[in-house]
Coordinates of C-alpha atoms (C1' of nucleotides) in Angstrom, one line a residue:
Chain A
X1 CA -70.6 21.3 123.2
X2 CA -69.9 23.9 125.8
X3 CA -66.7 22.7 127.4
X4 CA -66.3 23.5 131.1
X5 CA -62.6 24.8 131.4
X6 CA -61.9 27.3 133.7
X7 CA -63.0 30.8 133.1
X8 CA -62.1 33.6 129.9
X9 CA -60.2 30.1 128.9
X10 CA -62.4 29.3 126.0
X11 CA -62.2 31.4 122.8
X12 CA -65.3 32.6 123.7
X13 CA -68.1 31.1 121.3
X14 CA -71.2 33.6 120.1
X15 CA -68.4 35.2 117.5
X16 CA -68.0 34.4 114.1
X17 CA -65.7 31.5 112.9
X18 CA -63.2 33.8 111.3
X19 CA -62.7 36.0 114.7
X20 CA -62.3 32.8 116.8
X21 CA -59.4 31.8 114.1
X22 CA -58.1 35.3 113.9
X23 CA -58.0 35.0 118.0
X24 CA -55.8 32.0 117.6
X25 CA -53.9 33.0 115.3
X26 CA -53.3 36.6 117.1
X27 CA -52.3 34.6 120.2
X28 CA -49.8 32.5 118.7
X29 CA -48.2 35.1 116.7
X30 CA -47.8 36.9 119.9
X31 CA -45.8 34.5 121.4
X32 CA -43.9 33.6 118.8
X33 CA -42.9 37.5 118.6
X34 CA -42.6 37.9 122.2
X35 CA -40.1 35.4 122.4
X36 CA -38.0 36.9 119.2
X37 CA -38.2 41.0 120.1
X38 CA -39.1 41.0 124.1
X39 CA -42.6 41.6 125.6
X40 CA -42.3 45.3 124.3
X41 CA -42.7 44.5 120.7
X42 CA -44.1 46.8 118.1
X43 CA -48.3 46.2 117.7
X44 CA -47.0 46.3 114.2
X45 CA -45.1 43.1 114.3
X46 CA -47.2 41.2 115.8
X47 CA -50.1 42.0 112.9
X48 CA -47.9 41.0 110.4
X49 CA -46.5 38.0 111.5
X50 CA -50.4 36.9 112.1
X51 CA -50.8 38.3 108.4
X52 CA -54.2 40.8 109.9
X53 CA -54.7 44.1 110.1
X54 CA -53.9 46.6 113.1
X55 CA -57.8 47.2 113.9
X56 CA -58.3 43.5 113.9
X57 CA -55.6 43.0 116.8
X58 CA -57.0 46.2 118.8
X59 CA -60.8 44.2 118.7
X60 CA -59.5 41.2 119.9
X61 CA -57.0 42.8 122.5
X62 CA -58.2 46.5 123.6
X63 CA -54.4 47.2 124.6
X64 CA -51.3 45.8 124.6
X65 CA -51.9 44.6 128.3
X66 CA -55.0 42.8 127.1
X67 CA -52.9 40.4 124.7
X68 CA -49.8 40.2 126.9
X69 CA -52.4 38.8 129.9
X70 CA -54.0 36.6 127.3
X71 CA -50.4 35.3 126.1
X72 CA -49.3 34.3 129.5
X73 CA -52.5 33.5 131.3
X74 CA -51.9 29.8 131.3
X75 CA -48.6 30.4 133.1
X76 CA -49.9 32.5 135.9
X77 CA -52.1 30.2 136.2
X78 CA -50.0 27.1 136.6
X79 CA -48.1 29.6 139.4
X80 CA -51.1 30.8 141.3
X81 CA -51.9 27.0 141.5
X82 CA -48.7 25.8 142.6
X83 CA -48.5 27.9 145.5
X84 CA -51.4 25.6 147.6
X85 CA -50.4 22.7 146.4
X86 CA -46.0 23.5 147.2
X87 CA -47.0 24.4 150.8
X88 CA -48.7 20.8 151.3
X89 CA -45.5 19.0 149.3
X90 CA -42.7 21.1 150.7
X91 CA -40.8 20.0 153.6
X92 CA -41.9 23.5 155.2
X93 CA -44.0 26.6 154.6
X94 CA -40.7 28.5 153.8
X95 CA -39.3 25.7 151.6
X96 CA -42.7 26.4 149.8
X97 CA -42.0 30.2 149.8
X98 CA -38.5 29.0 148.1
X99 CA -39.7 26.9 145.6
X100 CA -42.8 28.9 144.8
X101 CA -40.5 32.5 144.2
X102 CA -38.4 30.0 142.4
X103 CA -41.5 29.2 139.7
X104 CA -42.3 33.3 139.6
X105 CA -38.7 34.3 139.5
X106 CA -38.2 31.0 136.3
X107 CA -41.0 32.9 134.7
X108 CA -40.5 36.5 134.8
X109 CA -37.0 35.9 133.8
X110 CA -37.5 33.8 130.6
X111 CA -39.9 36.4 129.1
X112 CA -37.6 39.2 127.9
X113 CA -38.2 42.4 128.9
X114 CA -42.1 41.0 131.2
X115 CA -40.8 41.9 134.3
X116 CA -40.3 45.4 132.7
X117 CA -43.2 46.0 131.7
X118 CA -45.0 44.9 134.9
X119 CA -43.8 47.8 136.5
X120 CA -43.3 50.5 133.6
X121 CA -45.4 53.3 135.1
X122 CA -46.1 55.1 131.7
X123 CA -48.5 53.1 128.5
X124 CA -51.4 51.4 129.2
X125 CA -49.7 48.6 131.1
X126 CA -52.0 49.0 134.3
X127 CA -54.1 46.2 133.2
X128 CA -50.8 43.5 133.0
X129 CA -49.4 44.9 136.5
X130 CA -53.1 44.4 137.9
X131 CA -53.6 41.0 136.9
X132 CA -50.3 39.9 138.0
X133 CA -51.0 41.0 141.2
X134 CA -54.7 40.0 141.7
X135 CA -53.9 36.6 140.8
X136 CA -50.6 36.2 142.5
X137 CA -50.8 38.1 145.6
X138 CA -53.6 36.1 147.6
X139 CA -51.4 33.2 146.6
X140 CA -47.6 34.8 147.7
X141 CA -49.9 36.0 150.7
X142 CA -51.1 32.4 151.8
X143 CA -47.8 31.3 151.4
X144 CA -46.4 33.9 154.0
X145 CA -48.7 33.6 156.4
X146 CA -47.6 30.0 156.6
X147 CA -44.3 30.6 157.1
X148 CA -44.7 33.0 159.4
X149 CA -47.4 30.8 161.8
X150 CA -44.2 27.9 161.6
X151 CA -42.0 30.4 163.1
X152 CA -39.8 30.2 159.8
X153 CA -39.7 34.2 159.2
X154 CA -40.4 37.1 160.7
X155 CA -44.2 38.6 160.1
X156 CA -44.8 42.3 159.1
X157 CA -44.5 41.9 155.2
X158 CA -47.0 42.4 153.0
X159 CA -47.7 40.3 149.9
X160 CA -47.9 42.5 147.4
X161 CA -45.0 44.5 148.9
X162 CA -42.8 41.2 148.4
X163 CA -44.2 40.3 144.9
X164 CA -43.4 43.8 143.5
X165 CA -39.9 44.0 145.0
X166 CA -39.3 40.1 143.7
X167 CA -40.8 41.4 140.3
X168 CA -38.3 44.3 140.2
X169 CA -35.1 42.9 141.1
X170 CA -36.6 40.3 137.7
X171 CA -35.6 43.2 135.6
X172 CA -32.6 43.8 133.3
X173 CA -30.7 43.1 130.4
X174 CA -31.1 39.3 129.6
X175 CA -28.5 37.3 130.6
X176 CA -26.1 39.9 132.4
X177 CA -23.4 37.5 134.1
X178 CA -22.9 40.4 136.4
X179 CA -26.4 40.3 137.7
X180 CA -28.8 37.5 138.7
X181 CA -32.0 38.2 139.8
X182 CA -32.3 34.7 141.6
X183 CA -29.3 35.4 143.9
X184 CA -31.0 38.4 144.9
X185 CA -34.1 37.1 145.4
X186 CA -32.6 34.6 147.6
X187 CA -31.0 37.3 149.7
X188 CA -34.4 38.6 149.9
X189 CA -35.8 35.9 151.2
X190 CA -33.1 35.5 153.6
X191 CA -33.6 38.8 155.2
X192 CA -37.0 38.2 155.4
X193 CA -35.7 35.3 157.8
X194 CA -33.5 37.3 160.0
X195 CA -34.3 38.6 163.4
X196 CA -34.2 42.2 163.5
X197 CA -30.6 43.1 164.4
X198 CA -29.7 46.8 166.3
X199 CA -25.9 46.3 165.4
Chain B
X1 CA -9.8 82.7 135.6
X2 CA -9.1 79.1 135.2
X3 CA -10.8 77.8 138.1
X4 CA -10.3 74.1 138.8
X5 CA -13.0 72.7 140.3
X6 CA -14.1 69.0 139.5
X7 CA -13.4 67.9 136.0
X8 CA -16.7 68.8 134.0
X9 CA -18.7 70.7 136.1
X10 CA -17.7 73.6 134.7
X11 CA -20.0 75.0 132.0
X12 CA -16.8 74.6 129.7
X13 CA -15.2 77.8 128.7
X14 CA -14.3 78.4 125.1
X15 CA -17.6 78.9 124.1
X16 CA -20.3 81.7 122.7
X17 CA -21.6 83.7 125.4
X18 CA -25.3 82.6 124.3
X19 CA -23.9 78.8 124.8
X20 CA -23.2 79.3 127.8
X21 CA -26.3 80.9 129.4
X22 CA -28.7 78.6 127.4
X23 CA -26.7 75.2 128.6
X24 CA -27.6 76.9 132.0
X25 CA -31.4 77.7 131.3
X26 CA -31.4 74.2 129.9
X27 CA -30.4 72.4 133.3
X28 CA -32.2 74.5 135.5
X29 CA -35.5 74.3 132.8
X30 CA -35.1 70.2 133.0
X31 CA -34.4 70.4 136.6
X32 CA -38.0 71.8 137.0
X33 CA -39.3 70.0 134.6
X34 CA -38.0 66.6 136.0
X35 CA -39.7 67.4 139.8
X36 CA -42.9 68.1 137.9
X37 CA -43.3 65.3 135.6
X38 CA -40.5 63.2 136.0
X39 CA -37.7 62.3 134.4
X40 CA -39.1 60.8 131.2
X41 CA -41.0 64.0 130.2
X42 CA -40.9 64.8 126.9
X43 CA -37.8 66.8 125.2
X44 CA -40.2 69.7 123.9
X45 CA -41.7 70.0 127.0
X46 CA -38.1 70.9 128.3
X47 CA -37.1 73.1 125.5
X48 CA -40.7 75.0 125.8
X49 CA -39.7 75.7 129.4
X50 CA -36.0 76.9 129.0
X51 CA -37.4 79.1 125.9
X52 CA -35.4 77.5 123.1
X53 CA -35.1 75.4 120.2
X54 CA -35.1 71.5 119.9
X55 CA -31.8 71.9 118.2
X56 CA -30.0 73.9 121.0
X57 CA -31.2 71.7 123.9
X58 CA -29.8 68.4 121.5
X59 CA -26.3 70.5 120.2
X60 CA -25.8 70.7 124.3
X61 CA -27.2 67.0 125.3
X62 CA -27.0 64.7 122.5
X63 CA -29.3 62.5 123.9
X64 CA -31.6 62.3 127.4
X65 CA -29.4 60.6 128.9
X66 CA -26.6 63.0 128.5
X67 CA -29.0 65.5 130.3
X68 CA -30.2 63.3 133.0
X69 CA -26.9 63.0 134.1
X70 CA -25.7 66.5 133.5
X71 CA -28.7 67.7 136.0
X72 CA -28.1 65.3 138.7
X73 CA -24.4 65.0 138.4
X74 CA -24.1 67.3 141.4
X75 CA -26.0 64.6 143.1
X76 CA -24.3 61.7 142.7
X77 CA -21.0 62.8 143.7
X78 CA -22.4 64.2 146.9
X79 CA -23.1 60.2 147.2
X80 CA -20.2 58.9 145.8
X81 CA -18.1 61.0 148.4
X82 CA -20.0 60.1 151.2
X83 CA -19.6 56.6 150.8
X84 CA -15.3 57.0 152.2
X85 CA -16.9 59.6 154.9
X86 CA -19.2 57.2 156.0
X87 CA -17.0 54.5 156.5
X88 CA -14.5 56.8 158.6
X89 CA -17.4 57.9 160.8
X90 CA -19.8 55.4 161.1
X91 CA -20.0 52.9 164.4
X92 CA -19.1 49.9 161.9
X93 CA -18.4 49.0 158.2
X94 CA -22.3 47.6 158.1
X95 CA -23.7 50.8 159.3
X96 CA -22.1 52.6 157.1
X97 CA -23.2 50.8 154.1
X98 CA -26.7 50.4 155.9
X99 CA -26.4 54.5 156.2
X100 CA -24.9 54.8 152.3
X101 CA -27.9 52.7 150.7
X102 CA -30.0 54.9 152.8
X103 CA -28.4 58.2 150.8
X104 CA -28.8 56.2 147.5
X105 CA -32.1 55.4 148.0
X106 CA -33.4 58.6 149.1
X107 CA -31.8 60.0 146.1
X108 CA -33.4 57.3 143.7
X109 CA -37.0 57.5 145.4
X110 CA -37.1 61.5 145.5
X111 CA -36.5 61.5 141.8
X112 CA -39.6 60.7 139.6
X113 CA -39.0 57.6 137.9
X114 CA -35.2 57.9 137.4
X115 CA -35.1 54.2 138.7
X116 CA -37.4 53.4 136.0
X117 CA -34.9 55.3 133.3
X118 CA -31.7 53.7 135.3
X119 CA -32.9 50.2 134.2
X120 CA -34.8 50.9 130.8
X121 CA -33.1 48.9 128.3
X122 CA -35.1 50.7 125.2
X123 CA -34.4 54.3 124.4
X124 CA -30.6 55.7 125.0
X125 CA -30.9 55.2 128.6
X126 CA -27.3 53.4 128.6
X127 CA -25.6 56.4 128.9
X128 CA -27.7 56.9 132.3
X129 CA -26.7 53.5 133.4
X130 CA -23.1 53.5 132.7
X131 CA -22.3 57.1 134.4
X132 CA -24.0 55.8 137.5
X133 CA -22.8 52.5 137.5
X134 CA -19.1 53.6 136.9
X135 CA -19.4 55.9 139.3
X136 CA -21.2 54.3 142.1
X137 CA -19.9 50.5 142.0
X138 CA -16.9 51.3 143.3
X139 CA -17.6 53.4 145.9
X140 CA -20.7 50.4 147.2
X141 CA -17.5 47.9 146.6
X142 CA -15.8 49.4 149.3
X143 CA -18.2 49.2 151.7
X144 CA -18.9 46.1 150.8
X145 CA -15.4 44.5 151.0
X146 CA -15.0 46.6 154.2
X147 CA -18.2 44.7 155.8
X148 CA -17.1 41.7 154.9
X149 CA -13.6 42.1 156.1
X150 CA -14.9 43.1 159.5
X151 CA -16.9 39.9 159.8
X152 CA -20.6 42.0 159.4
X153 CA -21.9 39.8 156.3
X154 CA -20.7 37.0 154.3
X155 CA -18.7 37.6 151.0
X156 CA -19.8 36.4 147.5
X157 CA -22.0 39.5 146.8
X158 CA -20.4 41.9 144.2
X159 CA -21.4 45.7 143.7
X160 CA -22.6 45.7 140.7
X161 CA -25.3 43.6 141.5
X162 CA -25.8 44.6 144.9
X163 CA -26.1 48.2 143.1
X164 CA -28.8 47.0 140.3
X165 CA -31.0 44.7 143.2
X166 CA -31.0 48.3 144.8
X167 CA -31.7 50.2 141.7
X168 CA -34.2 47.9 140.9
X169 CA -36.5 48.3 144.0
X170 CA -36.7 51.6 143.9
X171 CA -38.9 51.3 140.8
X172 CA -42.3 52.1 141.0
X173 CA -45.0 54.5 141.1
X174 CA -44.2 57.0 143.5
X175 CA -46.1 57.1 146.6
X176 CA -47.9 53.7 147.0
X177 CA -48.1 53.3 150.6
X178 CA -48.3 49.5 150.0
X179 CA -44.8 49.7 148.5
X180 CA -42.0 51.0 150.3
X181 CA -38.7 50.9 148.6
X182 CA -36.5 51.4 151.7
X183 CA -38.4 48.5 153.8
X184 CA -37.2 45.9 150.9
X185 CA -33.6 47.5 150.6
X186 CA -33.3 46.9 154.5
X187 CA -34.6 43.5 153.9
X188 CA -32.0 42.9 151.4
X189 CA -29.2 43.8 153.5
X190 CA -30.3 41.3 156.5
X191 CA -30.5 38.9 154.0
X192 CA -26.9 39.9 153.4
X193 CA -26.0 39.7 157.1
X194 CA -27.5 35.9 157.4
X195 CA -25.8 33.0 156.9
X196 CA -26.8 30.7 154.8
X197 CA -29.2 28.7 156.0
X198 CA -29.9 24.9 154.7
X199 CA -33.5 24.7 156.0
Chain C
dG1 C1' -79.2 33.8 96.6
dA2 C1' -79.9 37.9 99.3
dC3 C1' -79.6 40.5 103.3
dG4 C1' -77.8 42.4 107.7
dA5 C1' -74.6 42.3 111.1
dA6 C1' -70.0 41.2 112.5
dG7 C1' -65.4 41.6 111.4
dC8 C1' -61.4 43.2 108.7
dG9 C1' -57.7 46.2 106.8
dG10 C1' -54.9 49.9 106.8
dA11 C1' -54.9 54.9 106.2
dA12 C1' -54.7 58.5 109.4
dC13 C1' -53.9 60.8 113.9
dA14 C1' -51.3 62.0 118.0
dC15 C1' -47.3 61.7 120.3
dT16 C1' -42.6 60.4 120.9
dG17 C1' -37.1 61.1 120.0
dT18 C1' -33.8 62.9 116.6
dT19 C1' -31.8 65.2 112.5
dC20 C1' -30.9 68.9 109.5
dC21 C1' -30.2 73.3 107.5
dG22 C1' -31.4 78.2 106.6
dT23 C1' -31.0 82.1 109.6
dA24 C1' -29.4 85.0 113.4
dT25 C1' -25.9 86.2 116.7
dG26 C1' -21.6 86.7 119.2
dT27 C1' -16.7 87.4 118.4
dT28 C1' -12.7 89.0 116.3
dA29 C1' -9.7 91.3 113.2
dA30 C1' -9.2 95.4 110.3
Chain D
dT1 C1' -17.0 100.9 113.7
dT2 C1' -17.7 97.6 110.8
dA3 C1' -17.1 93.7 108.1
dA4 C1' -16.6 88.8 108.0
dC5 C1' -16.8 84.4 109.8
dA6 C1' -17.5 80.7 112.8
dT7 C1' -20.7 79.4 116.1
dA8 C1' -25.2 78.6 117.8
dC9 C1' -30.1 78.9 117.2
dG10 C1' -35.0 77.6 115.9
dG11 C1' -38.1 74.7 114.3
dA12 C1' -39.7 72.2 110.2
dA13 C1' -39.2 67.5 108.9
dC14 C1' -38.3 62.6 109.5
dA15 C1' -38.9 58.1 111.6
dG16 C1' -41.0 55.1 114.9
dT17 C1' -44.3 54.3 118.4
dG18 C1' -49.6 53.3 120.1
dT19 C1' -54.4 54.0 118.9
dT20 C1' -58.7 55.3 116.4
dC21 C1' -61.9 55.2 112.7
dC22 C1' -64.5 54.0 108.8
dG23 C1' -65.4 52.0 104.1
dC24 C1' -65.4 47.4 102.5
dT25 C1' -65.5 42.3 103.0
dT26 C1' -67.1 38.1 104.7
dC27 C1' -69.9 35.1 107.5
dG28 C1' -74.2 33.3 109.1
dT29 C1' -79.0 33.1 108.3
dC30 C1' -83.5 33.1 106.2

DNA sequence: GACGAAGCGGAACACTGTTCCGTATGTTAA
DNA sequence: TTAACATACGGAACAGTGTTCCGCTTCGTC
């Protein structure tokens, strides 16, 4: 019964029934500690609360990137796919800009400590900060280039320049009432609206 | 020879010869040591290079932090006192927060991930945060209340935040020609110039 | 049931920051 | 000058990371 979901979805078949359950079980414990201690959790907490051994989560997930992308994959998903269909909803290409930064910003923000370790430039975390951007740029780019055909913002930035800033002002201490990424964000975006003023 | 130069920056009388000199070897060892691999280099590699213990370099610095800032101290009061300069100088209250940010940043971005540290909310980075924070808020306050009072952006944006959002973008692996720290920070501040904008 | 391969567990390694204490050194008083 | 003491030093040792490795177990198959 090979189901047809989209790619690296399925638990991969070809491996033992014990490894597909020790995948699951891996993935859910994951999440469960991510939520509790923040995206930069010890390896060793996650093996425990999935009751396995450390070599069993480093064959399933290489690095820490590996089972972090695996963890979230779904989501980035759901927010590379809204981007099409929010500019052919939204009232404009930059309302669609607004709504799709809101999804990414919603996201970022509500895994504690992700948004960190997007950018941290030391451990392994190349692989998370490239698949973020593989898979979200094309879509932040589409989105731009929309807005900036309407007229609604000025043109000359890149993607990926805009989704890394957006990413960093997403870090922080949780829920500091002194600093909200979103309001940031939005000034961000409002800049990005501005004519270029000499004054 | 009680000199009385700015409180601290003295190398604080009072104590052994040996003290002394080595607190000296120490900031000028991690000064080096910083520009070559960055701020988060390892403690050894520190001591290694100034020729001493681990104990002497931690009876001096309790903790990274505490030698982050010691190094760099110079630094950020050269910024903190330009901000008043600036203001007295510049053509308008905007240009000289515009020119201020532009000191901030260039001191951020020249230093090898001290952004990164600024913001890390593991390790005994708080230290690091606080002194810059308490330092450096009020200074951006005033040129922030100044701008506003002038009419040059709208109010509702505090310094603290306004400080972090900076902070923030100036994380990143140094050098990436697709990333520019300064563009975003400019974008941020015409986003703070803007109106609000219902569209 | 037996066999081979796939998978598992966790000890062990390498690398952090940090603490602690025996020893060496500067300073001061005799 | 020298004796005595407080101060400061060095680095071994501890605790907590990520990651590797290998003997043993378990699954799937014949």
């Amino acid at each position: 019964m090979p189901t047809t979901g989209p790619a690296g979805e399925v638990p991969a078949r070809c491996k033992r029934a014990d490894a597909q359950r020790n995948q699951q079980t891996l993935l859910s414990a994951a999440a469960a500690v991510f939520v509790d201690s923040g995206v930069g959790a010890p390896i060793r907490e996650i093996a425990a609360r999935a009751g396995v051994g450390l070599g069993t989560i480093y064959r399933h997930f290489p690095t820490r990137a590996d089972l972090v992308v695996a963890v979230y994959r779904h989501q980035v998903e759901a927010c590379a796919e809204a981007g099409p269909s929010l500019l052919a909803s939204a009232d404009s290409p930059l309302a669609a800009l607004r709504q799709w930064t809101d999804l990414f910003v919603d996201f970022l923000v509500t895994k504690h400590g992700l948004a960190n370790a997007l950018q941290s430039d030391s451990s392994g975390f190349d692989t998370l900060h490239t698949y973020f951007l593989d898979r979200l740029v094309p879509v932040c780019g589409q989105l731009l280039d929309a807005a900036v055909n309407a007229g609604d913002i000025q043109p000359g930035t890149q993607a990926y320049e805009l989704m890394r800033g957006i990413g960093n002002l997403c870090i922080g201490r949780d829920s500091d009432p002194r600093y909200d990424p979103r309001r940031l964000v939005r000034l961000l975006l409002q800049g990005l609206q501005q004519q270029p003023q000499s004054s």
